Amino acid sequence: MTRLSANMLLLLAAAIWGSAFVAQSTAMDSMGPLAFTGFRFLIAAAVVLPFAIREHVLDRSAPLGLEHVAPFTLIGVVFFFGIAIQQVGLVVTTVTNAAFLTSIYVVLVPFLGLFLFRERLHPVVVPAAFVTLFGIWLLGGGGLDALNWGDAAMVVCSVFWALHVGLIGRIGAKSGRPLALSFCQFLIVGLLGLAGGLMFEDVSVSGLQGAWFELFYTAVISGGLAFTLQVVAQRWTKAADAAILLSSEALFGALFGALLLGERLGPSGIAGCVLILAAILAVQLVPLMNRRSRVAAE
């Protein structure tokens, strides 16, 4: 595969993830957020299971054992809170706000790495954090009163996303079983979401029928297909390319929100989105460029 082909696959994955925000939003017309999360990820777990089994059969170098139960469960529970809070917030906030506010997890990951794992903080992260906060302020129209509790939920969910990324990097990668980990976390999210939906929401056959397309799209296309595209493509392209292309998920979320739901942002909101995206790119790209410069100097 050529680098260009790989980059096109990454761009397609970002577009799918961005458009999934629309499906997550429209599904709330038929189902509650927890029930939707439950069924969505139970389907996603079923899609990933054959590939996880194949991974286990073909690769015996990293066998799974009881020592993986606790870390896989922890990752799954953190993933559930990130997904569930995001889905609840989508009941009232816009797809555009959800896409950009969720994506600030990229800026939060280095801070969590510092506080939890004593990882060194790159100098670009702190100014990027302030730029992100200013972007959120502009996204609210130059104030916080225009933001609702759904927007606040997106910021909270971004913290769980950041924690999830940190745990995947520190714990999950050591297992050598990425597909098994995906299956486990999908299954945990599905079971917890379904349990919450049965306890607190009205789960019905008519609701499932009303949201069948959204369930299919978010579970099979956004979950199974886009994840596979990312895994395959990142083997054939540079990290900097992947960082830029995958960051476009937020842009695609805003684009599909405008095209399919008629959402619009004023000049202040657009400026806020630009600043948030700039901060995300800075956190991803500046460390990569510095590392490349050091290697070249050696």
PDB file of C-alpha atoms in Angstrom:
ATOM      1  CA  MET A   1       0.000   0.000   0.000  1.00  0.00           C
ATOM      2  CA  THR A   2       1.298   3.479  -0.846  1.00  0.00           C
ATOM      3  CA  ARG A   3       1.484   6.330   1.640  1.00  0.00           C
ATOM      4  CA  LEU A   4      -1.183   8.209  -0.333  1.00  0.00           C
ATOM      5  CA  SER A   5      -3.558   5.243  -0.218  1.00  0.00           C
ATOM      6  CA  ALA A   6      -2.989   4.868   3.523  1.00  0.00           C
ATOM      7  CA  ASN A   7      -3.685   8.552   4.083  1.00  0.00           C
ATOM      8  CA  MET A   8      -6.907   8.292   2.100  1.00  0.00           C
ATOM      9  CA  LEU A   9      -8.006   5.415   4.322  1.00  0.00           C
ATOM     10  CA  LEU A  10      -7.254   7.466   7.437  1.00  0.00           C
ATOM     11  CA  LEU A  11      -9.236  10.366   6.023  1.00  0.00           C
ATOM     12  CA  LEU A  12     -12.129   7.998   5.321  1.00  0.00           C
ATOM     13  CA  ALA A  13     -11.954   6.690   8.905  1.00  0.00           C
ATOM     14  CA  ALA A  14     -12.057  10.266  10.250  1.00  0.00           C
ATOM     15  CA  ALA A  15     -15.037  11.056   8.011  1.00  0.00           C
ATOM     16  CA  ILE A  16     -16.889   7.974   9.267  1.00  0.00           C
ATOM     17  CA  TRP A  17     -16.221   8.860  12.900  1.00  0.00           C
ATOM     18  CA  GLY A  18     -17.288  12.451  12.304  1.00  0.00           C
ATOM     19  CA  SER A  19     -20.519  11.412  10.601  1.00  0.00           C
ATOM     20  CA  ALA A  20     -21.239   8.975  13.447  1.00  0.00           C
ATOM     21  CA  PHE A  21     -21.979  11.967  15.684  1.00  0.00           C
ATOM     22  CA  VAL A  22     -25.042  12.606  13.520  1.00  0.00           C
ATOM     23  CA  ALA A  23     -26.220   9.017  13.906  1.00  0.00           C
ATOM     24  CA  GLN A  24     -25.652   9.181  17.662  1.00  0.00           C
ATOM     25  CA  SER A  25     -27.722  12.370  17.803  1.00  0.00           C
ATOM     26  CA  THR A  26     -30.658  11.248  15.653  1.00  0.00           C
ATOM     27  CA  ALA A  27     -30.892   7.921  17.490  1.00  0.00           C
ATOM     28  CA  MET A  28     -32.052   9.867  20.557  1.00  0.00           C
ATOM     29  CA  ASP A  29     -35.385  10.402  18.794  1.00  0.00           C
ATOM     30  CA  SER A  30     -36.135   6.692  19.265  1.00  0.00           C
ATOM     31  CA  MET A  31     -34.050   5.422  22.183  1.00  0.00           C
ATOM     32  CA  GLY A  32     -32.564   6.514  25.456  1.00  0.00           C
ATOM     33  CA  PRO A  33     -28.803   7.196  25.501  1.00  0.00           C
ATOM     34  CA  LEU A  34     -27.864   4.303  27.780  1.00  0.00           C
ATOM     35  CA  ALA A  35     -29.929   1.709  25.907  1.00  0.00           C
ATOM     36  CA  PHE A  36     -28.536   2.937  22.594  1.00  0.00           C
ATOM     37  CA  THR A  37     -24.996   2.684  23.981  1.00  0.00           C
ATOM     38  CA  GLY A  38     -25.685  -0.827  25.236  1.00  0.00           C
ATOM     39  CA  PHE A  39     -27.084  -2.246  22.015  1.00  0.00           C
ATOM     40  CA  ARG A  40     -24.538  -0.366  19.897  1.00  0.00           C
ATOM     41  CA  PHE A  41     -21.551  -1.889  21.640  1.00  0.00           C
ATOM     42  CA  LEU A  42     -22.995  -5.357  22.023  1.00  0.00           C
ATOM     43  CA  ILE A  43     -23.328  -5.379  18.237  1.00  0.00           C
ATOM     44  CA  ALA A  44     -19.798  -3.979  17.896  1.00  0.00           C
ATOM     45  CA  ALA A  45     -18.490  -6.724  20.198  1.00  0.00           C
ATOM     46  CA  ALA A  46     -20.172  -9.362  18.039  1.00  0.00           C
ATOM     47  CA  VAL A  47     -18.562  -7.840  14.932  1.00  0.00           C
ATOM     48  CA  VAL A  48     -15.070  -7.821  16.477  1.00  0.00           C
ATOM     49  CA  LEU A  49     -15.310 -11.279  18.125  1.00  0.00           C
ATOM     50  CA  PRO A  50     -14.402 -13.389  15.014  1.00  0.00           C
ATOM     51  CA  PHE A  51     -11.334 -11.226  14.408  1.00  0.00           C
ATOM     52  CA  ALA A  52     -10.309 -11.499  18.079  1.00  0.00           C
ATOM     53  CA  ILE A  53     -10.612 -15.290  17.854  1.00  0.00           C
ATOM     54  CA  ARG A  54      -8.533 -15.316  14.666  1.00  0.00           C
ATOM     55  CA  GLU A  55      -5.915 -13.148  16.404  1.00  0.00           C
ATOM     56  CA  HIS A  56      -5.780 -15.673  19.260  1.00  0.00           C
ATOM     57  CA  VAL A  57      -5.413 -18.646  16.921  1.00  0.00           C
ATOM     58  CA  LEU A  58      -2.734 -17.135  14.672  1.00  0.00           C
ATOM     59  CA  ASP A  59      -0.605 -15.424  17.334  1.00  0.00           C
ATOM     60  CA  ARG A  60       0.417 -17.520  20.336  1.00  0.00           C
ATOM     61  CA  SER A  61       3.283 -15.233  21.325  1.00  0.00           C
ATOM     62  CA  ALA A  62       1.175 -13.202  23.773  1.00  0.00           C
ATOM     63  CA  PRO A  63      -1.311 -15.510  25.513  1.00  0.00           C
ATOM     64  CA  LEU A  64      -4.099 -13.996  27.586  1.00  0.00           C
ATOM     65  CA  GLY A  65      -4.414 -14.924  31.244  1.00  0.00           C
ATOM     66  CA  LEU A  66      -6.110 -13.952  34.485  1.00  0.00           C
ATOM     67  CA  GLU A  67      -3.641 -11.076  34.869  1.00  0.00           C
ATOM     68  CA  HIS A  68      -5.381  -9.349  31.944  1.00  0.00           C
ATOM     69  CA  VAL A  69      -8.865  -9.420  33.495  1.00  0.00           C
ATOM     70  CA  ALA A  70      -8.415  -6.447  35.835  1.00  0.00           C
ATOM     71  CA  PRO A  71      -6.707  -4.065  33.356  1.00  0.00           C
ATOM     72  CA  PHE A  72      -9.089  -4.964  30.523  1.00  0.00           C
ATOM     73  CA  THR A  73     -12.046  -4.424  32.851  1.00  0.00           C
ATOM     74  CA  LEU A  74     -10.684  -1.066  34.024  1.00  0.00           C
ATOM     75  CA  ILE A  75     -10.210   0.084  30.433  1.00  0.00           C
ATOM     76  CA  GLY A  76     -13.730  -1.057  29.577  1.00  0.00           C
ATOM     77  CA  VAL A  77     -15.306   0.790  32.528  1.00  0.00           C
ATOM     78  CA  VAL A  78     -13.444   4.024  31.709  1.00  0.00           C
ATOM     79  CA  PHE A  79     -14.479   3.638  28.071  1.00  0.00           C
ATOM     80  CA  PHE A  80     -18.095   3.202  29.185  1.00  0.00           C
ATOM     81  CA  PHE A  81     -18.125   6.463  31.136  1.00  0.00           C
ATOM     82  CA  GLY A  82     -16.618   8.324  28.176  1.00  0.00           C
ATOM     83  CA  ILE A  83     -19.148   6.890  25.731  1.00  0.00           C
ATOM     84  CA  ALA A  84     -22.182   7.106  28.030  1.00  0.00           C
ATOM     85  CA  ILE A  85     -21.570  10.707  29.106  1.00  0.00           C
ATOM     86  CA  GLN A  86     -21.041  11.708  25.482  1.00  0.00           C
ATOM     87  CA  GLN A  87     -24.272  10.008  24.424  1.00  0.00           C
ATOM     88  CA  VAL A  88     -26.268  11.599  27.250  1.00  0.00           C
ATOM     89  CA  GLY A  89     -24.885  15.022  26.308  1.00  0.00           C
ATOM     90  CA  LEU A  90     -25.979  14.553  22.704  1.00  0.00           C
ATOM     91  CA  VAL A  91     -29.584  14.656  23.896  1.00  0.00           C
ATOM     92  CA  VAL A  92     -29.330  18.450  24.153  1.00  0.00           C
ATOM     93  CA  THR A  93     -26.105  19.685  22.541  1.00  0.00           C
ATOM     94  CA  THR A  94     -25.336  20.001  18.845  1.00  0.00           C
ATOM     95  CA  VAL A  95     -23.287  17.580  16.771  1.00  0.00           C
ATOM     96  CA  THR A  96     -20.817  20.383  16.004  1.00  0.00           C
ATOM     97  CA  ASN A  97     -20.211  21.212  19.660  1.00  0.00           C
ATOM     98  CA  ALA A  98     -19.993  17.528  20.549  1.00  0.00           C
ATOM     99  CA  ALA A  99     -17.379  16.853  17.883  1.00  0.00           C
ATOM    100  CA  PHE A 100     -15.084  19.713  18.843  1.00  0.00           C
ATOM    101  CA  LEU A 101     -15.513  19.525  22.626  1.00  0.00           C
ATOM    102  CA  THR A 102     -14.932  15.764  22.701  1.00  0.00           C
ATOM    103  CA  SER A 103     -11.763  16.165  20.640  1.00  0.00           C
ATOM    104  CA  ILE A 104     -10.044  18.224  23.340  1.00  0.00           C
ATOM    105  CA  TYR A 105      -9.110  14.914  24.956  1.00  0.00           C
ATOM    106  CA  VAL A 106      -5.999  15.127  22.764  1.00  0.00           C
ATOM    107  CA  VAL A 107      -4.854  18.152  24.774  1.00  0.00           C
ATOM    108  CA  LEU A 108      -5.743  16.468  28.080  1.00  0.00           C
ATOM    109  CA  VAL A 109      -3.835  13.233  27.454  1.00  0.00           C
ATOM    110  CA  PRO A 110      -0.372  14.731  28.249  1.00  0.00           C
ATOM    111  CA  PHE A 111      -1.673  16.238  31.509  1.00  0.00           C
ATOM    112  CA  LEU A 112      -3.067  12.887  32.643  1.00  0.00           C
ATOM    113  CA  GLY A 113       0.213  11.271  31.627  1.00  0.00           C
ATOM    114  CA  LEU A 114       2.019  13.727  33.886  1.00  0.00           C
ATOM    115  CA  PHE A 115      -0.280  13.315  36.899  1.00  0.00           C
ATOM    116  CA  LEU A 116      -0.842   9.558  36.682  1.00  0.00           C
ATOM    117  CA  PHE A 117       2.305   8.166  35.100  1.00  0.00           C
ATOM    118  CA  ARG A 118       4.877  10.936  35.730  1.00  0.00           C
ATOM    119  CA  GLU A 119       5.433  11.343  32.008  1.00  0.00           C
ATOM    120  CA  ARG A 120       7.282  14.459  30.871  1.00  0.00           C
ATOM    121  CA  LEU A 121       5.023  17.282  29.686  1.00  0.00           C
ATOM    122  CA  HIS A 122       5.973  18.879  26.372  1.00  0.00           C
ATOM    123  CA  PRO A 123       6.180  22.705  26.581  1.00  0.00           C
ATOM    124  CA  VAL A 124       3.567  23.141  23.840  1.00  0.00           C
ATOM    125  CA  VAL A 125       0.830  21.488  25.921  1.00  0.00           C
ATOM    126  CA  VAL A 126       0.268  24.287  28.444  1.00  0.00           C
ATOM    127  CA  PRO A 127      -0.300  27.088  25.888  1.00  0.00           C
ATOM    128  CA  ALA A 128      -2.410  24.661  23.838  1.00  0.00           C
ATOM    129  CA  ALA A 129      -4.608  24.116  26.898  1.00  0.00           C
ATOM    130  CA  PHE A 130      -5.189  27.859  27.292  1.00  0.00           C
ATOM    131  CA  VAL A 131      -5.953  28.163  23.573  1.00  0.00           C
ATOM    132  CA  THR A 132      -8.471  25.338  23.959  1.00  0.00           C
ATOM    133  CA  LEU A 133     -10.186  27.075  26.873  1.00  0.00           C
ATOM    134  CA  PHE A 134     -10.398  30.280  24.868  1.00  0.00           C
ATOM    135  CA  GLY A 135     -11.802  28.298  21.941  1.00  0.00           C
ATOM    136  CA  ILE A 136     -14.513  26.837  24.184  1.00  0.00           C
ATOM    137  CA  TRP A 137     -15.365  30.338  25.368  1.00  0.00           C
ATOM    138  CA  LEU A 138     -15.729  31.496  21.748  1.00  0.00           C
ATOM    139  CA  LEU A 139     -17.739  28.379  20.885  1.00  0.00           C
ATOM    140  CA  GLY A 140     -20.194  29.569  23.523  1.00  0.00           C
ATOM    141  CA  GLY A 141     -20.517  32.880  21.688  1.00  0.00           C
ATOM    142  CA  GLY A 142     -17.936  34.766  23.728  1.00  0.00           C
ATOM    143  CA  GLY A 143     -19.360  33.594  27.042  1.00  0.00           C
ATOM    144  CA  LEU A 144     -20.382  30.472  28.913  1.00  0.00           C
ATOM    145  CA  ASP A 145     -24.102  31.208  29.188  1.00  0.00           C
ATOM    146  CA  ALA A 146     -24.731  29.978  25.622  1.00  0.00           C
ATOM    147  CA  LEU A 147     -23.260  26.572  26.471  1.00  0.00           C
ATOM    148  CA  ASN A 148     -25.686  24.040  27.980  1.00  0.00           C
ATOM    149  CA  TRP A 149     -25.235  21.045  30.253  1.00  0.00           C
ATOM    150  CA  GLY A 150     -24.739  18.836  27.212  1.00  0.00           C
ATOM    151  CA  ASP A 151     -21.647  20.857  26.291  1.00  0.00           C
ATOM    152  CA  ALA A 152     -20.369  20.442  29.849  1.00  0.00           C
ATOM    153  CA  ALA A 153     -20.965  16.703  29.496  1.00  0.00           C
ATOM    154  CA  MET A 154     -18.744  16.683  26.395  1.00  0.00           C
ATOM    155  CA  VAL A 155     -15.910  18.288  28.346  1.00  0.00           C
ATOM    156  CA  VAL A 156     -16.320  15.702  31.114  1.00  0.00           C
ATOM    157  CA  CYS A 157     -16.417  12.852  28.607  1.00  0.00           C
ATOM    158  CA  SER A 158     -13.202  14.169  27.028  1.00  0.00           C
ATOM    159  CA  VAL A 159     -11.488  13.588  30.390  1.00  0.00           C
ATOM    160  CA  PHE A 160     -12.546   9.944  30.287  1.00  0.00           C
ATOM    161  CA  TRP A 161     -11.435   9.708  26.655  1.00  0.00           C
ATOM    162  CA  ALA A 162      -8.018  11.041  27.661  1.00  0.00           C
ATOM    163  CA  LEU A 163      -7.816   8.555  30.543  1.00  0.00           C
ATOM    164  CA  HIS A 164      -8.839   5.773  28.181  1.00  0.00           C
ATOM    165  CA  VAL A 165      -6.083   6.683  25.717  1.00  0.00           C
ATOM    166  CA  GLY A 166      -3.530   6.791  28.542  1.00  0.00           C
ATOM    167  CA  LEU A 167      -4.595   3.376  29.858  1.00  0.00           C
ATOM    168  CA  ILE A 168      -4.519   1.859  26.376  1.00  0.00           C
ATOM    169  CA  GLY A 169      -0.984   3.143  25.893  1.00  0.00           C
ATOM    170  CA  ARG A 170       0.312   2.073  29.313  1.00  0.00           C
ATOM    171  CA  ILE A 171      -1.631  -1.131  29.953  1.00  0.00           C
ATOM    172  CA  GLY A 172      -3.482  -2.310  26.887  1.00  0.00           C
ATOM    173  CA  ALA A 173      -0.516  -2.257  24.503  1.00  0.00           C
ATOM    174  CA  LYS A 174       1.458  -4.611  26.769  1.00  0.00           C
ATOM    175  CA  SER A 175      -1.074  -7.396  26.210  1.00  0.00           C
ATOM    176  CA  GLY A 176      -0.197  -7.757  22.529  1.00  0.00           C
ATOM    177  CA  ARG A 177      -3.873  -8.488  21.876  1.00  0.00           C
ATOM    178  CA  PRO A 178      -5.472  -5.318  20.439  1.00  0.00           C
ATOM    179  CA  LEU A 179      -8.504  -7.098  18.997  1.00  0.00           C
ATOM    180  CA  ALA A 180      -9.121  -9.056  22.203  1.00  0.00           C
ATOM    181  CA  LEU A 181      -8.954  -5.786  24.122  1.00  0.00           C
ATOM    182  CA  SER A 182     -11.395  -4.176  21.678  1.00  0.00           C
ATOM    183  CA  PHE A 183     -13.834  -7.056  22.112  1.00  0.00           C
ATOM    184  CA  CYS A 184     -13.587  -6.926  25.915  1.00  0.00           C
ATOM    185  CA  GLN A 185     -14.096  -3.190  26.188  1.00  0.00           C
ATOM    186  CA  PHE A 186     -16.963  -3.250  23.686  1.00  0.00           C
ATOM    187  CA  LEU A 187     -18.621  -6.079  25.636  1.00  0.00           C
ATOM    188  CA  ILE A 188     -18.234  -4.263  28.967  1.00  0.00           C
ATOM    189  CA  VAL A 189     -19.651  -1.026  27.542  1.00  0.00           C
ATOM    190  CA  GLY A 190     -22.525  -2.941  25.957  1.00  0.00           C
ATOM    191  CA  LEU A 191     -23.459  -4.782  29.147  1.00  0.00           C
ATOM    192  CA  LEU A 192     -23.203  -1.698  31.369  1.00  0.00           C
ATOM    193  CA  GLY A 193     -25.145   0.437  28.885  1.00  0.00           C
ATOM    194  CA  LEU A 194     -27.898  -2.152  28.507  1.00  0.00           C
ATOM    195  CA  ALA A 195     -28.173  -2.583  32.277  1.00  0.00           C
ATOM    196  CA  GLY A 196     -28.449   1.183  32.723  1.00  0.00           C
ATOM    197  CA  GLY A 197     -31.010   1.418  29.941  1.00  0.00           C
ATOM    198  CA  LEU A 198     -33.190  -1.309  31.455  1.00  0.00           C
ATOM    199  CA  MET A 199     -33.022   0.369  34.863  1.00  0.00           C
ATOM    200  CA  PHE A 200     -33.559   4.010  33.921  1.00  0.00           C
ATOM    201  CA  GLU A 201     -35.063   4.118  30.415  1.00  0.00           C
ATOM    202  CA  ASP A 202     -37.969   2.779  28.442  1.00  0.00           C
ATOM    203  CA  VAL A 203     -36.477   0.063  26.226  1.00  0.00           C
ATOM    204  CA  SER A 204     -38.857  -1.177  23.548  1.00  0.00           C
ATOM    205  CA  VAL A 205     -38.876  -3.078  20.271  1.00  0.00           C
ATOM    206  CA  SER A 206     -40.307  -0.033  18.518  1.00  0.00           C
ATOM    207  CA  GLY A 207     -37.365   2.032  19.768  1.00  0.00           C
ATOM    208  CA  LEU A 208     -34.903  -0.497  18.373  1.00  0.00           C
ATOM    209  CA  GLN A 209     -36.737  -0.499  15.073  1.00  0.00           C
ATOM    210  CA  GLY A 210     -36.691   3.287  14.959  1.00  0.00           C
ATOM    211  CA  ALA A 211     -32.936   3.443  15.536  1.00  0.00           C
ATOM    212  CA  TRP A 212     -31.887   0.386  13.525  1.00  0.00           C
ATOM    213  CA  PHE A 213     -29.877   2.363  10.975  1.00  0.00           C
ATOM    214  CA  GLU A 214     -28.072   4.409  13.643  1.00  0.00           C
ATOM    215  CA  LEU A 215     -27.252   1.202  15.543  1.00  0.00           C
ATOM    216  CA  PHE A 216     -25.909  -0.435  12.398  1.00  0.00           C
ATOM    217  CA  TYR A 217     -23.885   2.597  11.351  1.00  0.00           C
ATOM    218  CA  THR A 218     -22.287   3.339  14.721  1.00  0.00           C
ATOM    219  CA  ALA A 219     -21.619  -0.316  15.585  1.00  0.00           C
ATOM    220  CA  VAL A 220     -20.570  -1.850  12.267  1.00  0.00           C
ATOM    221  CA  ILE A 221     -19.370   1.044  10.099  1.00  0.00           C
ATOM    222  CA  SER A 222     -17.991   3.462  12.723  1.00  0.00           C
ATOM    223  CA  GLY A 223     -16.922   0.721  15.127  1.00  0.00           C
ATOM    224  CA  GLY A 224     -15.777  -2.230  13.043  1.00  0.00           C
ATOM    225  CA  LEU A 225     -14.876  -0.768   9.648  1.00  0.00           C
ATOM    226  CA  ALA A 226     -13.309   2.556  10.678  1.00  0.00           C
ATOM    227  CA  PHE A 227     -11.263   0.913  13.434  1.00  0.00           C
ATOM    228  CA  THR A 228      -9.916  -1.614  10.925  1.00  0.00           C
ATOM    229  CA  LEU A 229      -9.089   1.136   8.430  1.00  0.00           C
ATOM    230  CA  GLN A 230      -7.084   2.977  11.076  1.00  0.00           C
ATOM    231  CA  VAL A 231      -5.135  -0.114  12.167  1.00  0.00           C
ATOM    232  CA  VAL A 232      -4.284  -1.060   8.575  1.00  0.00           C
ATOM    233  CA  ALA A 233      -3.479   2.434   7.287  1.00  0.00           C
ATOM    234  CA  GLN A 234      -1.227   3.518  10.150  1.00  0.00           C
ATOM    235  CA  ARG A 235       1.206   0.765   9.226  1.00  0.00           C
ATOM    236  CA  TRP A 236       1.860   2.467   5.872  1.00  0.00           C
ATOM    237  CA  THR A 237       2.055   6.168   6.683  1.00  0.00           C
ATOM    238  CA  LYS A 238       3.855   8.592   8.977  1.00  0.00           C
ATOM    239  CA  ALA A 239       2.677   9.473  12.476  1.00  0.00           C
ATOM    240  CA  ALA A 240       2.399  13.158  11.575  1.00  0.00           C
ATOM    241  CA  ASP A 241       0.123  12.339   8.644  1.00  0.00           C
ATOM    242  CA  ALA A 242      -2.071  10.178  10.858  1.00  0.00           C
ATOM    243  CA  ALA A 243      -2.282  12.897  13.526  1.00  0.00           C
ATOM    244  CA  ILE A 244      -3.495  15.517  11.062  1.00  0.00           C
ATOM    245  CA  LEU A 245      -5.914  13.267   9.218  1.00  0.00           C
ATOM    246  CA  LEU A 246      -7.508  11.709  12.296  1.00  0.00           C
ATOM    247  CA  SER A 247      -7.917  15.162  13.867  1.00  0.00           C
ATOM    248  CA  SER A 248     -10.226  16.019  10.986  1.00  0.00           C
ATOM    249  CA  GLU A 249     -12.903  13.924  12.723  1.00  0.00           C
ATOM    250  CA  ALA A 250     -14.088  17.116  14.443  1.00  0.00           C
ATOM    251  CA  LEU A 251     -14.292  18.963  11.130  1.00  0.00           C
ATOM    252  CA  PHE A 252     -16.279  16.150   9.555  1.00  0.00           C
ATOM    253  CA  GLY A 253     -18.600  16.145  12.564  1.00  0.00           C
ATOM    254  CA  ALA A 254     -19.331  19.846  12.006  1.00  0.00           C
ATOM    255  CA  LEU A 255     -19.674  19.318   8.240  1.00  0.00           C
ATOM    256  CA  PHE A 256     -22.184  16.487   8.535  1.00  0.00           C
ATOM    257  CA  GLY A 257     -24.014  18.360  11.276  1.00  0.00           C
ATOM    258  CA  ALA A 258     -24.460  21.256   8.859  1.00  0.00           C
ATOM    259  CA  LEU A 259     -25.366  19.119   5.843  1.00  0.00           C
ATOM    260  CA  LEU A 260     -27.719  16.651   7.506  1.00  0.00           C
ATOM    261  CA  LEU A 261     -29.087  18.519  10.524  1.00  0.00           C
ATOM    262  CA  GLY A 262     -28.881  22.131   9.372  1.00  0.00           C
ATOM    263  CA  GLU A 263     -26.624  23.207  12.242  1.00  0.00           C
ATOM    264  CA  ARG A 264     -24.901  26.570  11.882  1.00  0.00           C
ATOM    265  CA  LEU A 265     -22.194  28.417  13.793  1.00  0.00           C
ATOM    266  CA  GLY A 266     -21.725  32.163  14.001  1.00  0.00           C
ATOM    267  CA  PRO A 267     -18.334  33.850  13.463  1.00  0.00           C
ATOM    268  CA  SER A 268     -17.432  33.481  17.142  1.00  0.00           C
ATOM    269  CA  GLY A 269     -18.254  29.774  17.137  1.00  0.00           C
ATOM    270  CA  ILE A 270     -16.243  29.190  13.962  1.00  0.00           C
ATOM    271  CA  ALA A 271     -13.257  30.997  15.500  1.00  0.00           C
ATOM    272  CA  GLY A 272     -13.589  28.821  18.596  1.00  0.00           C
ATOM    273  CA  CYS A 273     -13.587  25.649  16.512  1.00  0.00           C
ATOM    274  CA  VAL A 274     -10.498  26.823  14.626  1.00  0.00           C
ATOM    275  CA  LEU A 275      -8.639  27.491  17.885  1.00  0.00           C
ATOM    276  CA  ILE A 276      -9.594  24.129  19.364  1.00  0.00           C
ATOM    277  CA  LEU A 277      -8.451  22.350  16.200  1.00  0.00           C
ATOM    278  CA  ALA A 278      -5.197  24.360  16.156  1.00  0.00           C
ATOM    279  CA  ALA A 279      -4.471  23.378  19.760  1.00  0.00           C
ATOM    280  CA  ILE A 280      -5.139  19.714  18.978  1.00  0.00           C
ATOM    281  CA  LEU A 281      -2.815  19.762  15.967  1.00  0.00           C
ATOM    282  CA  ALA A 282      -0.112  21.570  17.950  1.00  0.00           C
ATOM    283  CA  VAL A 283      -0.145  18.951  20.716  1.00  0.00           C
ATOM    284  CA  GLN A 284       0.086  16.153  18.172  1.00  0.00           C
ATOM    285  CA  LEU A 285       2.524  17.600  15.659  1.00  0.00           C
ATOM    286  CA  VAL A 286       5.018  19.784  17.551  1.00  0.00           C
ATOM    287  CA  PRO A 287       6.464  16.874  19.604  1.00  0.00           C
ATOM    288  CA  LEU A 288       6.738  14.805  16.416  1.00  0.00           C
ATOM    289  CA  MET A 289       8.593  17.587  14.598  1.00  0.00           C
ATOM    290  CA  ASN A 290      10.952  18.105  17.553  1.00  0.00           C
ATOM    291  CA  ARG A 291      11.683  14.386  17.680  1.00  0.00           C
ATOM    292  CA  ARG A 292      12.379  14.349  13.957  1.00  0.00           C
ATOM    293  CA  SER A 293      14.773  17.303  14.328  1.00  0.00           C
ATOM    294  CA  ARG A 294      16.710  15.550  17.086  1.00  0.00           C
ATOM    295  CA  VAL A 295      17.024  12.396  15.013  1.00  0.00           C
ATOM    296  CA  ALA A 296      18.242  14.373  12.019  1.00  0.00           C
ATOM    297  CA  ALA A 297      20.812  16.188  14.179  1.00  0.00           C
ATOM    298  CA  GLU A 298      22.223  12.883  15.400  1.00  0.00           C
TER     299      GLU A 298
END
